[in-house]
CSV table of C-alpha atoms in Angstrom, one decimal:
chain,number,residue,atom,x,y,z
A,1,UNK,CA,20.2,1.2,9.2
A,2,UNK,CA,17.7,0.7,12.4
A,3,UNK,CA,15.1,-2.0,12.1
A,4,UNK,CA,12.3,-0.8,10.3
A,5,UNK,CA,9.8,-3.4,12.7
A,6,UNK,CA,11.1,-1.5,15.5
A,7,UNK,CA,10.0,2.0,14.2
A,8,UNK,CA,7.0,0.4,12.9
A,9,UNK,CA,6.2,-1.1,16.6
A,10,UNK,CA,6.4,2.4,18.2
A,11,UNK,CA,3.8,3.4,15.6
A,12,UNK,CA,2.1,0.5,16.9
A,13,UNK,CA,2.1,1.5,20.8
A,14,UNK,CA,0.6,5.2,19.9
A,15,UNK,CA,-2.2,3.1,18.0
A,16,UNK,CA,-2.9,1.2,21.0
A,17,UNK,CA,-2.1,4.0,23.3
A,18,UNK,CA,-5.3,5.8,21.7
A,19,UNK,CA,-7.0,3.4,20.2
A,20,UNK,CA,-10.5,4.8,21.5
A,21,UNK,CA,-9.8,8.1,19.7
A,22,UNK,CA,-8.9,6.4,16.7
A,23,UNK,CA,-11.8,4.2,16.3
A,24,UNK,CA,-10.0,1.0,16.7
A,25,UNK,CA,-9.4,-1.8,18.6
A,26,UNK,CA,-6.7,-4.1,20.0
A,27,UNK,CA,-7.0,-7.7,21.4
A,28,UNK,CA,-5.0,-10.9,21.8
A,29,UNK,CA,-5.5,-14.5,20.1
A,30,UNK,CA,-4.7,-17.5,22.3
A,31,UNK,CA,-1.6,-17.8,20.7
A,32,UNK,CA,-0.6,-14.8,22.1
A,33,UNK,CA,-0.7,-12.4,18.8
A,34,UNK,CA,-2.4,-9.2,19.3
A,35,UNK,CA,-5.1,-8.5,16.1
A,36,UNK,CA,-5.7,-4.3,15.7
A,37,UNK,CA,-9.1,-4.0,14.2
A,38,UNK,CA,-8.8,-1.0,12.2
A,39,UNK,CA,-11.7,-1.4,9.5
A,40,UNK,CA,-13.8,-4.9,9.8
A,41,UNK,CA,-15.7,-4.8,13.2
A,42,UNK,CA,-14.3,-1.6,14.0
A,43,UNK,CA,-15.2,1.6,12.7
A,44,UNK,CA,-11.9,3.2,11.7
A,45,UNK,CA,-11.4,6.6,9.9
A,46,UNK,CA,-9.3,9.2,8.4
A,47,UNK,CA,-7.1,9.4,11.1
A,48,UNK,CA,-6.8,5.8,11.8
A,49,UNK,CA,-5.7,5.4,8.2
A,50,UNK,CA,-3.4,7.6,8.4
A,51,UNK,CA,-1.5,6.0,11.2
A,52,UNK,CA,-2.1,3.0,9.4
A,53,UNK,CA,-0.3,4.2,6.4
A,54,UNK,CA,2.8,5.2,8.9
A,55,UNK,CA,3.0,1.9,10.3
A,56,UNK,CA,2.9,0.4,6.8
A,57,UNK,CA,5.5,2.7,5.7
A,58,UNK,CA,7.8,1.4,8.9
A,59,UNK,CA,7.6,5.6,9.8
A,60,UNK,CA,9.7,6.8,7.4
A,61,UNK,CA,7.0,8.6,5.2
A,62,UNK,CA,5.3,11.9,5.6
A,63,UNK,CA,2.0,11.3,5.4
A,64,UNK,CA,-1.2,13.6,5.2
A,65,UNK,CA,-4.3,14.8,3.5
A,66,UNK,CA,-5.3,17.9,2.3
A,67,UNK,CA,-8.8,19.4,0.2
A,68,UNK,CA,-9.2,18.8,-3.7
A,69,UNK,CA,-12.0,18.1,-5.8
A,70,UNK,CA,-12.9,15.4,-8.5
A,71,UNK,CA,-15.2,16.4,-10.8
A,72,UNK,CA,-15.7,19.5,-9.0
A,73,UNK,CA,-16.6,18.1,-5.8
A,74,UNK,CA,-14.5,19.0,-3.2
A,75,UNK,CA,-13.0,15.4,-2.3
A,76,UNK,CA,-10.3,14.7,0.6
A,77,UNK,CA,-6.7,13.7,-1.0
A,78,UNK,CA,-3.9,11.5,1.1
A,79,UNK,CA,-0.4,12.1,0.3
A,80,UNK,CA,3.3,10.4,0.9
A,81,UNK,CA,6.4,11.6,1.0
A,82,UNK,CA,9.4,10.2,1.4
A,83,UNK,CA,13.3,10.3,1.2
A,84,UNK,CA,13.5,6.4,1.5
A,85,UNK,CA,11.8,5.5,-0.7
A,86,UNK,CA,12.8,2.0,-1.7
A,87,UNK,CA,13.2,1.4,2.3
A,88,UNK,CA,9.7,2.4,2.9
A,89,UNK,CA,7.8,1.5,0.3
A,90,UNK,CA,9.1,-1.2,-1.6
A,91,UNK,CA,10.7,-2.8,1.8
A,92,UNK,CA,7.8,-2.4,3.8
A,93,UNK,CA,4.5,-0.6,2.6
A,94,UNK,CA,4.3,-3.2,-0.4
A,95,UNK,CA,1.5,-5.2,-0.3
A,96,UNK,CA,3.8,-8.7,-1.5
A,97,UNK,CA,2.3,-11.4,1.0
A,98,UNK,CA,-0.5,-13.4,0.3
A,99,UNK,CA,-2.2,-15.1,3.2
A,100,UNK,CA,-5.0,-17.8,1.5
A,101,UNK,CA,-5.9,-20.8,4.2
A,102,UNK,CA,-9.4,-22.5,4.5
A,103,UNK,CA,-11.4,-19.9,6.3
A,104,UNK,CA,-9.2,-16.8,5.5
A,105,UNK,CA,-8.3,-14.7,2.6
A,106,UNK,CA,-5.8,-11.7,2.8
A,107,UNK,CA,-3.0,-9.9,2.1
A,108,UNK,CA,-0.2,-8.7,4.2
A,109,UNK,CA,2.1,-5.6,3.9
A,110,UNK,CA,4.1,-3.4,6.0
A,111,UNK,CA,7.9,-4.3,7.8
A,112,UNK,CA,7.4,-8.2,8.7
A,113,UNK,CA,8.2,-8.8,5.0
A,114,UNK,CA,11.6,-7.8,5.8
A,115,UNK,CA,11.9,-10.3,8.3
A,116,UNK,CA,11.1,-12.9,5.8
A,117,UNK,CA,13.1,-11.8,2.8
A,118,UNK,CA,12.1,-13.7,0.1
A,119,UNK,CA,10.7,-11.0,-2.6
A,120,UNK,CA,12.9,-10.2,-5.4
A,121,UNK,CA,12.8,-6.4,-3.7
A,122,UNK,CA,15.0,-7.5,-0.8
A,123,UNK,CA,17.6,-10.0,-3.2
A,124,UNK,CA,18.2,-6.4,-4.8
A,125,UNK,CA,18.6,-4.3,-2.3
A,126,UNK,CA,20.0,-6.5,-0.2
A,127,UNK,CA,18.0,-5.2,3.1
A,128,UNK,CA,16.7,-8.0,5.6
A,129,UNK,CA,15.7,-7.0,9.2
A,130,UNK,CA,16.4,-8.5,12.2
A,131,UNK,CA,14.2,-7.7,15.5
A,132,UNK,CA,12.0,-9.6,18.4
A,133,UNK,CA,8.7,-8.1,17.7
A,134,UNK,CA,7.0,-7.5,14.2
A,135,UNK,CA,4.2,-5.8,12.1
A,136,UNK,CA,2.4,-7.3,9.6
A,137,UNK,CA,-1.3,-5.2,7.9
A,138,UNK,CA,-3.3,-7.1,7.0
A,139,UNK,CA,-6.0,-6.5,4.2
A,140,UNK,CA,-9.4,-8.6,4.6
A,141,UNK,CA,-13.1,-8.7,4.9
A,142,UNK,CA,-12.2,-11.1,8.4
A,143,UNK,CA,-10.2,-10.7,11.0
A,144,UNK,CA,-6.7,-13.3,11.2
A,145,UNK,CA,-7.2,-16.1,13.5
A,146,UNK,CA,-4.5,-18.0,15.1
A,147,UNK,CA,-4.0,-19.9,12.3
A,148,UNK,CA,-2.7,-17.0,10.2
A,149,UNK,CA,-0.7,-15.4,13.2
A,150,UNK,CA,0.9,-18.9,13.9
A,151,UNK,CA,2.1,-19.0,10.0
A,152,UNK,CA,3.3,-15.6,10.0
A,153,UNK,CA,4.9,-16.3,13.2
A,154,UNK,CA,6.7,-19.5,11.5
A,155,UNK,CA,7.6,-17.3,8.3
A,156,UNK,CA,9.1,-14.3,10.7
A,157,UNK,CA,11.2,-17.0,13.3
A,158,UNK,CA,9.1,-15.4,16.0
A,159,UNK,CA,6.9,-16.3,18.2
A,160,UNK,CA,3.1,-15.6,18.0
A,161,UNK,CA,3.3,-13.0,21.1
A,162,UNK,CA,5.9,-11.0,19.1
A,163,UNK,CA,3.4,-10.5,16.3
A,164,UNK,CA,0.9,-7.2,15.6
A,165,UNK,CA,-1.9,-7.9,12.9
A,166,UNK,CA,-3.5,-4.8,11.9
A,167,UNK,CA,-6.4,-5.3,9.7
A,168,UNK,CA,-8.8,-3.3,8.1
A,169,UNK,CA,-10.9,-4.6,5.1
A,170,UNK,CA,-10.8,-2.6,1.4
A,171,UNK,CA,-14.6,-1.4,2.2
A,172,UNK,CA,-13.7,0.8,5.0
A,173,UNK,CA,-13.0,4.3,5.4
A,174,UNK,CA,-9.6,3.1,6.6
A,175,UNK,CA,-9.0,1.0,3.6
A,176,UNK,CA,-9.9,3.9,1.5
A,177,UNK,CA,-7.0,5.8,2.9
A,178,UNK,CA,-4.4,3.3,2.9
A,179,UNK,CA,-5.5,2.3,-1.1
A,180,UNK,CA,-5.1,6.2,-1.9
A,181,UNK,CA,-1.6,6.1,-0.5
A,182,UNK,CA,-0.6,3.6,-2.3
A,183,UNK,CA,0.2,5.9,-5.2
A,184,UNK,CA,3.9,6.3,-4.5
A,185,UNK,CA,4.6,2.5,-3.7
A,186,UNK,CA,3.1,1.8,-7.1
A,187,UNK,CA,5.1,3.5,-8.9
A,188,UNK,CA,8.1,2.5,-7.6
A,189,UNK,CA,7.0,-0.9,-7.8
A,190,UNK,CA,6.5,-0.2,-12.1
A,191,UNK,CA,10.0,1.3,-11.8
A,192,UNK,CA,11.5,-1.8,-10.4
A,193,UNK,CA,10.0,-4.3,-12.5
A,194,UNK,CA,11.1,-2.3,-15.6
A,195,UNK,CA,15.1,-2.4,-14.1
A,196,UNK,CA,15.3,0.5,-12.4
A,197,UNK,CA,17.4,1.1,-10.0
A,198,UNK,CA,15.3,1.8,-6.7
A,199,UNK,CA,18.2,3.3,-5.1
A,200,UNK,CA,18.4,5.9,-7.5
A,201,UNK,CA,15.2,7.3,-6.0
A,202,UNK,CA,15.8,10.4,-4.1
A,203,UNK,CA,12.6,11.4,-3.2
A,204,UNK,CA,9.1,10.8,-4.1
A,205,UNK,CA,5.3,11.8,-3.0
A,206,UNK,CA,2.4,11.1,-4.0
A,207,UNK,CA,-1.4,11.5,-3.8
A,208,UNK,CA,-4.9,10.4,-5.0
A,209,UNK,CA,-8.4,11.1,-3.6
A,210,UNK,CA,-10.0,9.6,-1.0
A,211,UNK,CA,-12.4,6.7,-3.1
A,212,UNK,CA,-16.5,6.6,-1.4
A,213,UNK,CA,-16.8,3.8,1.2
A,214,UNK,CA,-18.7,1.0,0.2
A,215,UNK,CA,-18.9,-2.4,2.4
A,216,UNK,CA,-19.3,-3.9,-1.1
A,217,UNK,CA,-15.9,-5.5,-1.4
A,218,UNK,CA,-16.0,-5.6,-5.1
A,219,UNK,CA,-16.9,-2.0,-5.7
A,220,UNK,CA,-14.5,-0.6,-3.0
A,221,UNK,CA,-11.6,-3.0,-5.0
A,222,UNK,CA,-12.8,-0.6,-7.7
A,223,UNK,CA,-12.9,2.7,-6.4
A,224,UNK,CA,-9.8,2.7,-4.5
A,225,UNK,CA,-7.8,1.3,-7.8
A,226,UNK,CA,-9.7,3.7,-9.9
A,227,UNK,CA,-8.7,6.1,-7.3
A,228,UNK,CA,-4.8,5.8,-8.2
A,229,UNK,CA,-4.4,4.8,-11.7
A,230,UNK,CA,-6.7,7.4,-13.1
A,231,UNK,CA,-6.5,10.3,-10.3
A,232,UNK,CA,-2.8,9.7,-8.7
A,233,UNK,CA,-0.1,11.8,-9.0
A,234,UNK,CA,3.6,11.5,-8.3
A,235,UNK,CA,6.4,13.2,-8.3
A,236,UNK,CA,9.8,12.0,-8.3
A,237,UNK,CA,13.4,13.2,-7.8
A,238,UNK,CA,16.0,10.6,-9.4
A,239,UNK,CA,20.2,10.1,-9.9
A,240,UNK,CA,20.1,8.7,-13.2
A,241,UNK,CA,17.9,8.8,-16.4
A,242,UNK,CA,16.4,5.8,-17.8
A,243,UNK,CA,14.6,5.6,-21.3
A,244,UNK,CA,11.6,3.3,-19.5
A,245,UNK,CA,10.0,5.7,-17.2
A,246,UNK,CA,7.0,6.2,-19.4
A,247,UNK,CA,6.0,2.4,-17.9
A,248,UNK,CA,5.8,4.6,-14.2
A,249,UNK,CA,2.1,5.3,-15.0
A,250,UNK,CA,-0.8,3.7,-15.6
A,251,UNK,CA,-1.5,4.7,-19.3
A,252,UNK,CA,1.5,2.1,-20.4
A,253,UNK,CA,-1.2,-1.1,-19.2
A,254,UNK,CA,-2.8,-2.3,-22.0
A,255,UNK,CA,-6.2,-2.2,-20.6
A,256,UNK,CA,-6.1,1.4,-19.7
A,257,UNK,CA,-9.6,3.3,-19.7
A,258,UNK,CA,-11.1,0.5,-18.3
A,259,UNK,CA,-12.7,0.8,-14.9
A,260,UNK,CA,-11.0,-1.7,-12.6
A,261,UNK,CA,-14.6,-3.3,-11.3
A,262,UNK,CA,-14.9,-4.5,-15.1
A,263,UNK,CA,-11.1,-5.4,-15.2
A,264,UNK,CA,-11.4,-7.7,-12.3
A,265,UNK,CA,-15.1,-8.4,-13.7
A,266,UNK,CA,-13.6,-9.8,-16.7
A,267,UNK,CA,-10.5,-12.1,-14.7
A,268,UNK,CA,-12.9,-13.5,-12.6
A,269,UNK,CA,-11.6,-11.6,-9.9
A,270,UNK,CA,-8.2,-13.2,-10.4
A,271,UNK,CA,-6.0,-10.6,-10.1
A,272,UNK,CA,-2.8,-12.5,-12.1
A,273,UNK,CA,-5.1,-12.1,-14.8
A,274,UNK,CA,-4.8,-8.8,-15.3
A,275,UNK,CA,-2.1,-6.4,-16.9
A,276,UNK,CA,0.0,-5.5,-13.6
A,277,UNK,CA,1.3,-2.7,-15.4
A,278,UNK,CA,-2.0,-0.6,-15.1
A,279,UNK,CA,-1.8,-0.5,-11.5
A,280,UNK,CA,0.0,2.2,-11.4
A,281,UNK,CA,-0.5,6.9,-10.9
A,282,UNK,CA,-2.6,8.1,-13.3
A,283,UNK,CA,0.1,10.8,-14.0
A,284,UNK,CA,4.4,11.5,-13.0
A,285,UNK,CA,6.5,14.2,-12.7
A,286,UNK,CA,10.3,12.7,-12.6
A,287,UNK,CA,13.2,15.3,-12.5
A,288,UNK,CA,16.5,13.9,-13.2
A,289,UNK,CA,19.0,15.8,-11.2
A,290,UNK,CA,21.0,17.4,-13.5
A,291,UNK,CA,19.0,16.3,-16.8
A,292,UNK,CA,15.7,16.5,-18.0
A,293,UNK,CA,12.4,16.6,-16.4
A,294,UNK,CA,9.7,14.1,-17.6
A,295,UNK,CA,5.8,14.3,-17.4
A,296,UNK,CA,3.8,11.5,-18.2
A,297,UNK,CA,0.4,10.5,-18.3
A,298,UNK,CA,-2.9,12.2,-17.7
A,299,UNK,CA,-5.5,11.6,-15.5
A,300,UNK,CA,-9.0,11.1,-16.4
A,301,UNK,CA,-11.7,12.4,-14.1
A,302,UNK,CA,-14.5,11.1,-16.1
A,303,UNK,CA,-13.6,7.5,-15.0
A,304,UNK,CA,-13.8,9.0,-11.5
A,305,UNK,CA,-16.8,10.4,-11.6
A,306,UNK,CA,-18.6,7.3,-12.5
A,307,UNK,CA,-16.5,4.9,-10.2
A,308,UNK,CA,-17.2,7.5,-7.3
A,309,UNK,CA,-21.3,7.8,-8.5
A,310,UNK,CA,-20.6,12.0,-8.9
């Protein structure tokens, strides 16, 4: 298999290469790491996300957007597809690196987790990439210093130069894209912590609608997870039937029907604190080649419609 960094880096060069287009913009730390604002100081968009999303997803995911309405307001919809799906998602578009230091907070997905290894993902599948440059989005309301690119540098056995940092912050019309299309990852992520197989995923997509902007971190950390576990969809093509996929959607948390402001309201904002299993599409089709065909779960507009003030 070729190095999902280096796929993800030729995403990378067509950001850069029309970065002006895109709304975005590229510069270097003294250490040498080049930080791609794609959503703090930088105005971003639907586009940009979109690229994003296919850098995140180490280019090995179809992704796009097309019309569809919430409440019936005609709202914007991202969706993913893919036919590597534990490669592109679990591997690389999962959001598993936590980046806390004195004067930053973030968190880091996309193809320089493969370079690292240690999430239970790669033990499994036993994928860890090798390559001299590297990709790591970044999620935050600031952009990384050098301090961050020097530790991800460290963590990666690269040097700083070799590193890209995009960042964009949850409140952004580019975090609102890349939250939406999420709805895939998420429920492969459910699958795998219930013992499925991930390589018994064929092919999956998935979508959810676009969540409002709001520069109120709080309420965009809202919207966007309101966005996927009550308005997601996925569908899924698999090898071999399991008697746990109802745990795919969101409905098998515990604190389902709860708008996430109030779920992260109530943990403090400490994000441990809450049932992981309701991250996760509001609603599944899985086909079992040659078996049965499951659907699961519902979504529930009305939950929408108040998170997205319609």
């Amino acid at each position: 298999m070729d190095s999902i960094n280096r796929m993800a880096i030729e995403l990378v060069d067509e950001a850069l290469d029309f970065a002006a287009e895109l709304g975005i913009e590229g510069y270097e730390l003294d250490s040498g790491a080049t930080v791609i604002d794609f959503g703090v100081d930088a105005d971003g968009g639907v586009e940009a996300g979109m690229l994003l999303t296919e850098i995140q997803t180490a280019g090995l995911a179809t992704v796009q957007t097309r019309m569809g309405d919430v409440a019936d307001t005609p709202r914007p919809y991202v969706e993913v597809s893919t036919d590597r799906p534990a490669l592109a998602l679990l591997c690389s578009q999962k959001a598993g690196w936590e980046l806390v230091f004195d004067d930053f907070d973030g968190l880091g997905s996309g193809p320089a987790r493969a370079l690292v290894g240690e999430e239970a993902e790669f033990h499994e599948l036993g994928y860890y990439d090798e390559f001299d440059l590297s990709v790591l989005a970044v999620e935050s309301i600031d952009l990384p210093t050098d301090e961050v690119a020097e530790h991800v540098a460290e963590m990666t056995d690269l040097e700083p130069s070799a590193l890209f940092l995009p960042t964009y912050a949850t409140g952004s019309l580019v975090g609102s894209v890349t939250g939406a299309a999420r709805t895939a990852e998420l429920a492969m992520f459910n699958l795998f912590e219930v013992g499925y197989d991930p390589t018994n995923v064929v092919s999956i997509s998935g979508s959810a609608p676009l969540a409002p902007v709001s520069y109120n971190e709080s309420v965009a950390m809202g919207r966007t997870n309101d966005a996927v576990a009550y308005g997601g969809k996925v569908h899924m093509t698999v090898s071999e039937d399991f008697d746990h996929f109802d745990e795919v959607v969101s409905s098998a948390g515990s604190e389902y029907s709860v708008p996430f402001v109030d779920l992260f309201e109530d943990a403090e904002w400490d994000f441990s604190e809450v049932d992981p299993s309701v991250f996760g599409p509001a609603q599944a089709t899985i086909d079992v080649i040659d078996g049965p065909t499951y659907t699961l779960g519902e979504t529930d507009e009305a939950i929408l419609a108040d998170s997205f003030d319609l």
